[in-house]
CSV table of C-alpha atoms in Angstrom, one decimal:
chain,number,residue,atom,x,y,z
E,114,UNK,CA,33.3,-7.1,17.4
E,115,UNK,CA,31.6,-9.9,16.3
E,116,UNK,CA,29.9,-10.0,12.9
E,117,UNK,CA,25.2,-9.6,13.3
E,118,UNK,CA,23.8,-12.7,12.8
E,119,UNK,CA,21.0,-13.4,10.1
E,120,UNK,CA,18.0,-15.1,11.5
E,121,UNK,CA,14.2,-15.6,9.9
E,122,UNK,CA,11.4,-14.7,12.0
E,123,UNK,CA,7.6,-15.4,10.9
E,124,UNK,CA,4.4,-13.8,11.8
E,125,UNK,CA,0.8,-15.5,11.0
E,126,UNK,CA,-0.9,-18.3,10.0
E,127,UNK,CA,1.5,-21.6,10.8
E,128,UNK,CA,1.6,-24.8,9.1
E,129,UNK,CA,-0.1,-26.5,12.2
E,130,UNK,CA,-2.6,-24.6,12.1
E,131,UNK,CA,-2.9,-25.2,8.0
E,132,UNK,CA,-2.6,-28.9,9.3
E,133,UNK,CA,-5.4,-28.7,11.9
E,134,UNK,CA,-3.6,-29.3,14.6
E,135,UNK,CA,-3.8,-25.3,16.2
E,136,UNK,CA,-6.5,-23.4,16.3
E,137,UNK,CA,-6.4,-19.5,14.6
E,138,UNK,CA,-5.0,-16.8,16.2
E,139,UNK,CA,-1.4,-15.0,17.1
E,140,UNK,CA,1.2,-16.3,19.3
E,141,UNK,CA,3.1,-14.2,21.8
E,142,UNK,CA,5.7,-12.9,19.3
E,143,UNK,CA,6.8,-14.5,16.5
E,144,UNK,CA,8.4,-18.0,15.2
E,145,UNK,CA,11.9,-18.2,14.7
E,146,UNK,CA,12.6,-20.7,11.8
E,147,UNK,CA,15.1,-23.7,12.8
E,148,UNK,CA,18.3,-22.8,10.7
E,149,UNK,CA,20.7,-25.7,11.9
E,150,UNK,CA,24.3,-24.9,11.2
E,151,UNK,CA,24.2,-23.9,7.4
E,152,UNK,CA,21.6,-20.9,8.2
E,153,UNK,CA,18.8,-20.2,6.3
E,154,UNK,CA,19.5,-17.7,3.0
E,155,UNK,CA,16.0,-18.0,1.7
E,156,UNK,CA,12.5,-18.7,2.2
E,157,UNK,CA,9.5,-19.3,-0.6
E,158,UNK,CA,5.8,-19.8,1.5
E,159,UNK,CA,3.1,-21.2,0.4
E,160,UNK,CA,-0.2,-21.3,2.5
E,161,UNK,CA,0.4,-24.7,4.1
E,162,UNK,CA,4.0,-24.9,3.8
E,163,UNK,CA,7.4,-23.0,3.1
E,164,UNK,CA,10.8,-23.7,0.6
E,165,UNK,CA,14.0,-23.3,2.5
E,166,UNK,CA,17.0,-22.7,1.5
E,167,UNK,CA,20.0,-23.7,3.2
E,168,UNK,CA,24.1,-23.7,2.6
E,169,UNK,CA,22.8,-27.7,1.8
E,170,UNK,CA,20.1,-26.9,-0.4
E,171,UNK,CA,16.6,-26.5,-0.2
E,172,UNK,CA,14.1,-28.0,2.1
E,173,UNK,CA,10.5,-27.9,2.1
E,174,UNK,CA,8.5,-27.8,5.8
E,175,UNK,CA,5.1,-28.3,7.0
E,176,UNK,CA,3.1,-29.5,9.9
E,177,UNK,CA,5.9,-31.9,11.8
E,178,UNK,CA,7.3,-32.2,8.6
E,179,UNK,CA,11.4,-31.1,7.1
E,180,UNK,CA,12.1,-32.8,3.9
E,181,UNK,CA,15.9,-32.2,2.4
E,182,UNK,CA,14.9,-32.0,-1.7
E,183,UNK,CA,17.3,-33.5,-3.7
E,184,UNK,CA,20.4,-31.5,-5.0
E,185,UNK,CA,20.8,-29.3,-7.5
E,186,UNK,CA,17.7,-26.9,-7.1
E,187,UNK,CA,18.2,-23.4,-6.5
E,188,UNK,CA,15.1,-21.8,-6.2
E,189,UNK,CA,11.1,-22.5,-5.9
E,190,UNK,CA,8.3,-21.6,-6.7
E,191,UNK,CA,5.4,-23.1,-4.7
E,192,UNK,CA,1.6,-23.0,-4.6
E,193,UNK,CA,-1.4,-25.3,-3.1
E,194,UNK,CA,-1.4,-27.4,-5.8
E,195,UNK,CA,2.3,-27.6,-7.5
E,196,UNK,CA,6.0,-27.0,-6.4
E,197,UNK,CA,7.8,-25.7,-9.4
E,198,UNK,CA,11.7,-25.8,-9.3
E,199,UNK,CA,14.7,-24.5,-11.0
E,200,UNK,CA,18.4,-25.3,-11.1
E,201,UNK,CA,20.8,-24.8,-13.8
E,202,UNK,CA,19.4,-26.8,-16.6
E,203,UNK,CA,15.7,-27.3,-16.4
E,204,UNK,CA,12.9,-25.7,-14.7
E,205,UNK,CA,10.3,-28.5,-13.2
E,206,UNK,CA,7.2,-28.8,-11.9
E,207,UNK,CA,5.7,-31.2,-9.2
E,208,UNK,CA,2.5,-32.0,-6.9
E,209,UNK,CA,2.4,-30.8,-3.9
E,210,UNK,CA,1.8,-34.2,-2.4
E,211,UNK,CA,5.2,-35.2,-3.8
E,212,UNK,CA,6.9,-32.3,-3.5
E,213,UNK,CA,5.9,-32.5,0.9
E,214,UNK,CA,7.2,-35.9,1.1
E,215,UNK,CA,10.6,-34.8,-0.8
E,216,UNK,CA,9.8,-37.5,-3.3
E,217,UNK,CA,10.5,-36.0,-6.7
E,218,UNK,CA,11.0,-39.2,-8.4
E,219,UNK,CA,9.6,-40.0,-11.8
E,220,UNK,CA,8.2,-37.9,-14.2
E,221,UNK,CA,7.2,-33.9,-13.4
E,222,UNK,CA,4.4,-32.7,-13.9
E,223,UNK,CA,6.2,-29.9,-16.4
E,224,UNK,CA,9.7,-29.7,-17.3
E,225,UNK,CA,11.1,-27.1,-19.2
E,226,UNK,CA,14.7,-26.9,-20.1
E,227,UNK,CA,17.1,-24.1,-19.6
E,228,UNK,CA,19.9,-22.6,-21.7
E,229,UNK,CA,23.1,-23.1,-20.0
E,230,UNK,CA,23.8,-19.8,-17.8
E,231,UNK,CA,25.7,-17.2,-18.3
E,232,UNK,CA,28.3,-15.1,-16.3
E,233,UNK,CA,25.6,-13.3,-14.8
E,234,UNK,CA,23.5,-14.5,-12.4
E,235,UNK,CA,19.8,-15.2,-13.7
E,236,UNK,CA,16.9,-13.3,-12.5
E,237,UNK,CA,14.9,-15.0,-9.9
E,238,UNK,CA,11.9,-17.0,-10.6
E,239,UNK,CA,9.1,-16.4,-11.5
E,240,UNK,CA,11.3,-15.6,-14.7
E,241,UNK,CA,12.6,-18.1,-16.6
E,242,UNK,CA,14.1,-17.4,-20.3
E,243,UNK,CA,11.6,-16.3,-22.8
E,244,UNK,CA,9.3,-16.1,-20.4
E,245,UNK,CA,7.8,-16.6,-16.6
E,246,UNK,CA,6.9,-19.9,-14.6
E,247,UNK,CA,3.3,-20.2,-12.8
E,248,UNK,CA,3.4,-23.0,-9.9
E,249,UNK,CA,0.0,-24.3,-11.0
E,250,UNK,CA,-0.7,-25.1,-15.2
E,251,UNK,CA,-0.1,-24.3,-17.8
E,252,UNK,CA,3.3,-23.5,-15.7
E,253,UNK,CA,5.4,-21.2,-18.9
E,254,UNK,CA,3.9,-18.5,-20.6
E,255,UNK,CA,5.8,-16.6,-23.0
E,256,UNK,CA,6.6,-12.9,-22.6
E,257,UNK,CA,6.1,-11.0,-25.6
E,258,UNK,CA,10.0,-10.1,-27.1
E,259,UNK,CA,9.7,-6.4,-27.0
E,260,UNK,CA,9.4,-6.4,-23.0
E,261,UNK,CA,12.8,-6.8,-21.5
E,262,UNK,CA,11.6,-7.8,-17.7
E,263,UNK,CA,14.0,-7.8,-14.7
E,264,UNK,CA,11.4,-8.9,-11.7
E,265,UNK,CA,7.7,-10.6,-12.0
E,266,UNK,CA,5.5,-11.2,-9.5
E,267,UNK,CA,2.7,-13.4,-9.5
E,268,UNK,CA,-0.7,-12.0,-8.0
E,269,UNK,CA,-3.6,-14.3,-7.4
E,270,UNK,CA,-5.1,-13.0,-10.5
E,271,UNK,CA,-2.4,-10.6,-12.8
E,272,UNK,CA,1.3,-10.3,-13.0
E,273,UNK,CA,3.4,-7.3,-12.1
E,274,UNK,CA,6.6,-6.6,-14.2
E,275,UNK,CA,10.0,-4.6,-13.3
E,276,UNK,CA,11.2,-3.8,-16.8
E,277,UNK,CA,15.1,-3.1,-17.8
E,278,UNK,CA,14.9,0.2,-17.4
E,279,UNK,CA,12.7,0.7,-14.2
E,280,UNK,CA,9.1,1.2,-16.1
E,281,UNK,CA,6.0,-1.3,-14.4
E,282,UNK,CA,3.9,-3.8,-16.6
E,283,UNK,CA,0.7,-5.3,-15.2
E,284,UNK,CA,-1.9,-7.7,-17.2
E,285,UNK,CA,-4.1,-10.3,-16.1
E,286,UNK,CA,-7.3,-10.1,-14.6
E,287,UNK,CA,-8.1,-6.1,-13.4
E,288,UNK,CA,-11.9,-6.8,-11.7
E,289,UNK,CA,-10.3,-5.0,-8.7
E,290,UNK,CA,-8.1,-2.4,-9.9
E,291,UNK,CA,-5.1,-4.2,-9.6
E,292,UNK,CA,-3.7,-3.6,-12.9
E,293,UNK,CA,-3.4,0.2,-12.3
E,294,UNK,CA,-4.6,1.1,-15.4
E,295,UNK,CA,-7.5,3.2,-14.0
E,296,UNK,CA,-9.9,0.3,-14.9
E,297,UNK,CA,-11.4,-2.7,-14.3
E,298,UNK,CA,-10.7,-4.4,-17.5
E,299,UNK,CA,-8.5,-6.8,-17.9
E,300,UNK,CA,-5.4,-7.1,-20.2
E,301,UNK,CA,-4.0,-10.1,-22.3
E,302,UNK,CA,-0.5,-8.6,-22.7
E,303,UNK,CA,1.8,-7.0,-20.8
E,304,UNK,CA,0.7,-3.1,-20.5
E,305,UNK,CA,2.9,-0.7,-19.2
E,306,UNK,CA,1.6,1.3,-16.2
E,307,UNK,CA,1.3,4.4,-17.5
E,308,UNK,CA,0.7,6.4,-14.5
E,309,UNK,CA,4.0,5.5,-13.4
E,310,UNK,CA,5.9,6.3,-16.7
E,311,UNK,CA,9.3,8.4,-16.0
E,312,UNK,CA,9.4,7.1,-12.2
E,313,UNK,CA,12.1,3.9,-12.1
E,314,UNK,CA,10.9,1.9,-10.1
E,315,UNK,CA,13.4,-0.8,-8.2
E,316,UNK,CA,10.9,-2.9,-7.1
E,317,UNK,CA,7.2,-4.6,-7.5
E,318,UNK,CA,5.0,-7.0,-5.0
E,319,UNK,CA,1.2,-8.4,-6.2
E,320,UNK,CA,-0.3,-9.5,-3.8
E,321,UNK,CA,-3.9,-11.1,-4.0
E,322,UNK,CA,-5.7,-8.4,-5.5
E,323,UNK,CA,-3.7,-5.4,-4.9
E,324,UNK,CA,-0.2,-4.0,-6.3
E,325,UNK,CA,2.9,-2.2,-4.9
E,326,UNK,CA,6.2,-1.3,-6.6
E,327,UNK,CA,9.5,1.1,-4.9
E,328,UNK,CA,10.6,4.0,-7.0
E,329,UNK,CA,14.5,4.1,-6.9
E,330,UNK,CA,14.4,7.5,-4.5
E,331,UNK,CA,12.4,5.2,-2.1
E,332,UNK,CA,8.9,6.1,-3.0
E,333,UNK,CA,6.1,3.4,-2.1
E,334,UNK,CA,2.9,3.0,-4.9
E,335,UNK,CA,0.4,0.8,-4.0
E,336,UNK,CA,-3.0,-0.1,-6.0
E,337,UNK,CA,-6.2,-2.4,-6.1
E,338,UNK,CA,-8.7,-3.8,-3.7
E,339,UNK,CA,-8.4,-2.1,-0.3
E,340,UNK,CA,-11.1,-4.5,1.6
E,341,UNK,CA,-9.1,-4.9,4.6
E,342,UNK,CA,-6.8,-2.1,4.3
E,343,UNK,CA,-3.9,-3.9,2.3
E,344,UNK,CA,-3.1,-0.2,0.7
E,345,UNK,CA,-3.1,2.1,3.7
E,346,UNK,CA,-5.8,3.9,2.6
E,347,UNK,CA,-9.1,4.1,4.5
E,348,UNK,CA,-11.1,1.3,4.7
E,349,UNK,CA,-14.7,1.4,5.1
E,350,UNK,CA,-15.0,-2.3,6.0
E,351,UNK,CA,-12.5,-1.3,8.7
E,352,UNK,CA,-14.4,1.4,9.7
E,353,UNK,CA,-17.3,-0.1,10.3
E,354,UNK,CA,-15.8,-2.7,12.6
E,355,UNK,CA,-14.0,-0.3,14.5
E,356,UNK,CA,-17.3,1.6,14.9
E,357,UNK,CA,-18.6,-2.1,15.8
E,358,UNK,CA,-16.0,-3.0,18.6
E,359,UNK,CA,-17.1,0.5,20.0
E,360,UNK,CA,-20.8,0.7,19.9
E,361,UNK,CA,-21.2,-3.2,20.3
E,362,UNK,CA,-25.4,-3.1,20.0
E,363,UNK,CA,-25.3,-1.2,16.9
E,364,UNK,CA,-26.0,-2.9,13.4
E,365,UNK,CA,-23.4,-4.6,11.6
E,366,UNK,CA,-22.7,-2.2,8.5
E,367,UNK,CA,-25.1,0.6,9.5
E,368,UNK,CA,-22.8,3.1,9.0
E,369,UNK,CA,-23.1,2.2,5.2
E,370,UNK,CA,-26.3,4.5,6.0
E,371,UNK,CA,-25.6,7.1,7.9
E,372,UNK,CA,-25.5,10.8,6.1
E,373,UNK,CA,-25.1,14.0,8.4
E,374,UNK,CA,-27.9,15.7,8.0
E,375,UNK,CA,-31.6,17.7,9.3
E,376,UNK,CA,-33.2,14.5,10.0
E,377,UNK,CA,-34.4,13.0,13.6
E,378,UNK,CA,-32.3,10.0,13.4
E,379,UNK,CA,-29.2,12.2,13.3
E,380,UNK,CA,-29.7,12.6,16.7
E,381,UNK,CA,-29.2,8.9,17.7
E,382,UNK,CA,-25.7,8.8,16.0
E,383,UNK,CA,-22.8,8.1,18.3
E,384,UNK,CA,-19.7,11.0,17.5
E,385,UNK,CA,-18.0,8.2,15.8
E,386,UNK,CA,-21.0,7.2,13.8
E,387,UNK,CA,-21.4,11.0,12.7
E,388,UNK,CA,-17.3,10.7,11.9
E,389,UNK,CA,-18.0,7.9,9.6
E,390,UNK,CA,-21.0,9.3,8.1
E,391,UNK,CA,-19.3,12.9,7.6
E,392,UNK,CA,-16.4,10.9,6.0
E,393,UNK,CA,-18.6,8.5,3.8
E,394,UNK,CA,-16.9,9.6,0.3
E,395,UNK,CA,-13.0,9.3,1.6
E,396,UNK,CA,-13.2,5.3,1.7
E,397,UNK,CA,-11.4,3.6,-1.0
E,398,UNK,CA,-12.7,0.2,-1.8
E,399,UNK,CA,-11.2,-0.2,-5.3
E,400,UNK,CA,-8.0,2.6,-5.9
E,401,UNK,CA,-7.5,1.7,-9.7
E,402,UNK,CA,-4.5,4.1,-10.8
E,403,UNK,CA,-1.4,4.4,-8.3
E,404,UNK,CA,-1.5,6.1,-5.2
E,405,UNK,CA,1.5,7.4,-3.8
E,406,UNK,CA,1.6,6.6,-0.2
E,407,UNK,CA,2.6,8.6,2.9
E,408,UNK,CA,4.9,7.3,5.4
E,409,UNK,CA,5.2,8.0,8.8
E,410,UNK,CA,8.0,10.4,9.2
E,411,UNK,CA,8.3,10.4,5.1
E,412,UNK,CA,10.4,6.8,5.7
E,413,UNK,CA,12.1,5.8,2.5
E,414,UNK,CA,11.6,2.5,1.8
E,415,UNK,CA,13.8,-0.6,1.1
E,416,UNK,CA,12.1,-3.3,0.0
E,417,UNK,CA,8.2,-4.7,-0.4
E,418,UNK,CA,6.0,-7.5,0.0
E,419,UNK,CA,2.5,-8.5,-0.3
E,420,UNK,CA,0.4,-11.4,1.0
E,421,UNK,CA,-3.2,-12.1,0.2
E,422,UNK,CA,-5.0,-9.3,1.9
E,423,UNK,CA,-1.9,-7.4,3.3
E,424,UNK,CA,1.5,-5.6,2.8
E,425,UNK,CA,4.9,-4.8,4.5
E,426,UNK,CA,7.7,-2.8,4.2
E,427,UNK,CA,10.9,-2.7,5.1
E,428,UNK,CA,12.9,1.0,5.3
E,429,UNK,CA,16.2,1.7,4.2
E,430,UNK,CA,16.8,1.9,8.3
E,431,UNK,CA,15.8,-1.3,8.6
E,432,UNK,CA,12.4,-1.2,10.3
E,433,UNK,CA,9.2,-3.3,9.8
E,434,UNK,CA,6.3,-1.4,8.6
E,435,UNK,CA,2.6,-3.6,8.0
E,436,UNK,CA,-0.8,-3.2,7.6
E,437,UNK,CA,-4.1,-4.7,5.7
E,438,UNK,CA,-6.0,-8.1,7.0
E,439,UNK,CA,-4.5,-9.0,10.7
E,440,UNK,CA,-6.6,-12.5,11.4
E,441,UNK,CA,-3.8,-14.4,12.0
E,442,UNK,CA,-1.1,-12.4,13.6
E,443,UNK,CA,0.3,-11.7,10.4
E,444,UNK,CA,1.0,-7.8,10.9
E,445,UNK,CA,2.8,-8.7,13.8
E,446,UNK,CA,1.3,-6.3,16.0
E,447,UNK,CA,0.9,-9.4,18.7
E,448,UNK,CA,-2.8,-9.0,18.0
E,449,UNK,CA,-5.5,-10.0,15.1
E,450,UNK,CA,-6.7,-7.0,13.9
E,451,UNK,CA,-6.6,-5.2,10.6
E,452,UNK,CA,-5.1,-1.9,9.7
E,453,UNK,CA,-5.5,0.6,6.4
E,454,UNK,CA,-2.7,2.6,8.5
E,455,UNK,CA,0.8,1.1,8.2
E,456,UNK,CA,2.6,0.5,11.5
E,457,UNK,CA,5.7,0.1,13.2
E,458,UNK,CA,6.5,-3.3,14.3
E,459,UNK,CA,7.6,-2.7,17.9
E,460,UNK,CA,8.8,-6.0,18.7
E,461,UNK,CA,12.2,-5.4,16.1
E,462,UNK,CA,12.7,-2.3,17.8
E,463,UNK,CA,12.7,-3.8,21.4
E,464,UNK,CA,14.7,-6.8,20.2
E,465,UNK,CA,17.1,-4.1,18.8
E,466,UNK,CA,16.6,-6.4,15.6
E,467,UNK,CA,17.1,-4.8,11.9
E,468,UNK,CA,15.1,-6.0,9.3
E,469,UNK,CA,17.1,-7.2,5.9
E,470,UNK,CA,14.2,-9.2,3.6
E,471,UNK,CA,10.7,-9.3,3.9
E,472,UNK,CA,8.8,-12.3,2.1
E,473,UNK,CA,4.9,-12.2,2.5
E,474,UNK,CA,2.9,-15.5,2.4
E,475,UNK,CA,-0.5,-15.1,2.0
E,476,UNK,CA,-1.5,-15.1,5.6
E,477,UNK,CA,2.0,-14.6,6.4
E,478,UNK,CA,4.9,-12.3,7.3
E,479,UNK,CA,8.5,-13.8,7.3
E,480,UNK,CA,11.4,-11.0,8.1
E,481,UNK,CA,15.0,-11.7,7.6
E,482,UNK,CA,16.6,-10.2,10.5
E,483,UNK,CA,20.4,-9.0,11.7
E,484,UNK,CA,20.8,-9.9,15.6
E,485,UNK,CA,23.2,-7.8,17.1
């Protein structure tokens, strides 16, 4: 029997469509990524473009666009503004601009050498030694030396960190909960999450706002802003659109206030309305300590990603899980609508297709996938 095949699939916003050159909205399923002979082993997206990497290196694509960078990069680490790279003796930073047209000539924007490695492999970026990379300036900050970090991720406003022994750290900017220190405030220094203390934790995803980490039994947390959904908890904003798309010639955001109650006007609410109003306290705009969060079928999960405004899963049986903002496809539900209740992705399921990596863009899902 011949060995499954590994194959990238994306949901959401495309590069053309970054580019100009599509208009918004899904496509009938999703976008296989060209792979060419070598296959692709991983993927780094930005908004308006993606980092490849092949068995010949890396590649950056866009609109129309495949540029082969030059060897000797592993791994990237790209934004809207800056491409940051590593390979084996220096970590370096370039504009996007260059970095499309695969020109990395002359001087970086940053450069940062490296120790020569060790027997054991490196952790990936953002973690450099000493410290962590960010792919806009200053590009290194230093990690205090008491905090022994194994995985970072970079949120649009705060970093999450996997310690050595399993224990989360989160600092940065908290104005949405996303710290999960059961605050707003924000913290200069790494702070451990202490909500989470004596769970190990395998794995943490930031998103924009919002925060998830995997416990080692397979236990998702998730935390922060919940505006469109993007922690599976219920979503007023949601809500009220729902309550929209059925009662079309009611007023954007009345339910914000309706209250079951004695008076006349109770009488004019649709059952739905009256759902919303009777259920007025259980939306969660901000959830600033960790929630543990219930799966379908208690799923374990595998692995976790976050984009801008949404999240997905993958289970330890392989399936895709998503939910949060939808307006591009991005949930891969083959529609554009937002969820605060995680789903199944069908299409894996009818492809007979088992999901092996997830990698969130911000208004995008890419799935590594086994093809029987």
């Amino acid at each position: 029997m011949a060995a499954p095949r590994r194959a990238w699939l994306v949901f959401g916003f495309s590069t053309e469509e970054a580019a100009g050159e599509l208009g918004p909205g899904p496509g009938p399923g999703p976008r296989r990524l060209e792979s060419g002979p070598e296959g692709i082993r991983r993927v780094w997206p930005a908004w308006s473009y993606v980092v490849v990497e092949t068995g010949a290196g890396l590649e950056v694509r866009s609109a129309g666009l495949q540029r082969r960078l030059p060897p000797g990069w592993t791994e990237a680490l790209p934004s809207e503004t800056h491409l940051v790279l590593r390979g084996p003796a220096a970590a370096r930073a370039w504009p996007r601009a260059a970095a499309l047209r695969g020109a990395l000539r002359g001087a970086a924007a940053w450069s940062r050498a490296l120790p020569l490695p060790g027997p054991r492999r490196p952790p990936p970026l953002p973690l450099l030694p000493g410290g962590f990379a960010t792919p806009r300036p200053p590009f290194f900050t230093a990690l205090p030396g008491g905090v022994r970090v194994r995985r970072l991720a970079l949120g649009q406003e705060h970093v999450l960190a996997l310690g050595a022994a399993g224990e989360a750290y989160a600092w940065g900017g908290g104005r949405h909960g996303q710290l999960g220190h059961g605050t707003l405030e924000s913290e200069l220094q790494p702070r451990l999450v202490e909500a989470l203390a004596g769970v190990p934790m395998q794995a943490v995803a930031a998103g924009g706002w919002h925060s998830a980490t995997v416990s080692e039994t397979g236990d998702l947390y998730v935390w922060g802003w919940n505006e469109s959904g993007q922690l599976a908890l219920p979503s007023k904003a949601l809500a009220e659109e729902r309550a929209q798309d059925e009662d079309p010639g009611a007023a954007p955001g009345r339910s914000r206030e309706l209250r079951v109650g004695s008076s006349p006007g109770d009488a004019e609410l649709t059952p739905h309305q009256e759902q919303l109003a009777a259920e007025d306290t259980a939306f969660i705009s901000i959830q600033a300590f960790p929630a543990l969060l219930d799966l379908p079928q208690d799923l374990e999960v595998g692995k976790v990603s976050c984009g801008s405004r949404h999240t997905a899963i993958i289970t330890r049986g392989g399936e895709l899980y998503t939910w949060g903002w939808g307006k591009y496809g991005q949930l891969g539900h083959k529609d554009n609508a937002s969820s605060d209740q995680p789903r199944r992705v069908e299409y894996l399921v009818a492809e007979g297709l088992q999901g092996e990596e997830v990698v969130c863009g911000p208004w995008t899902t890419y799935i590594c996938v086994l093809e029987p």
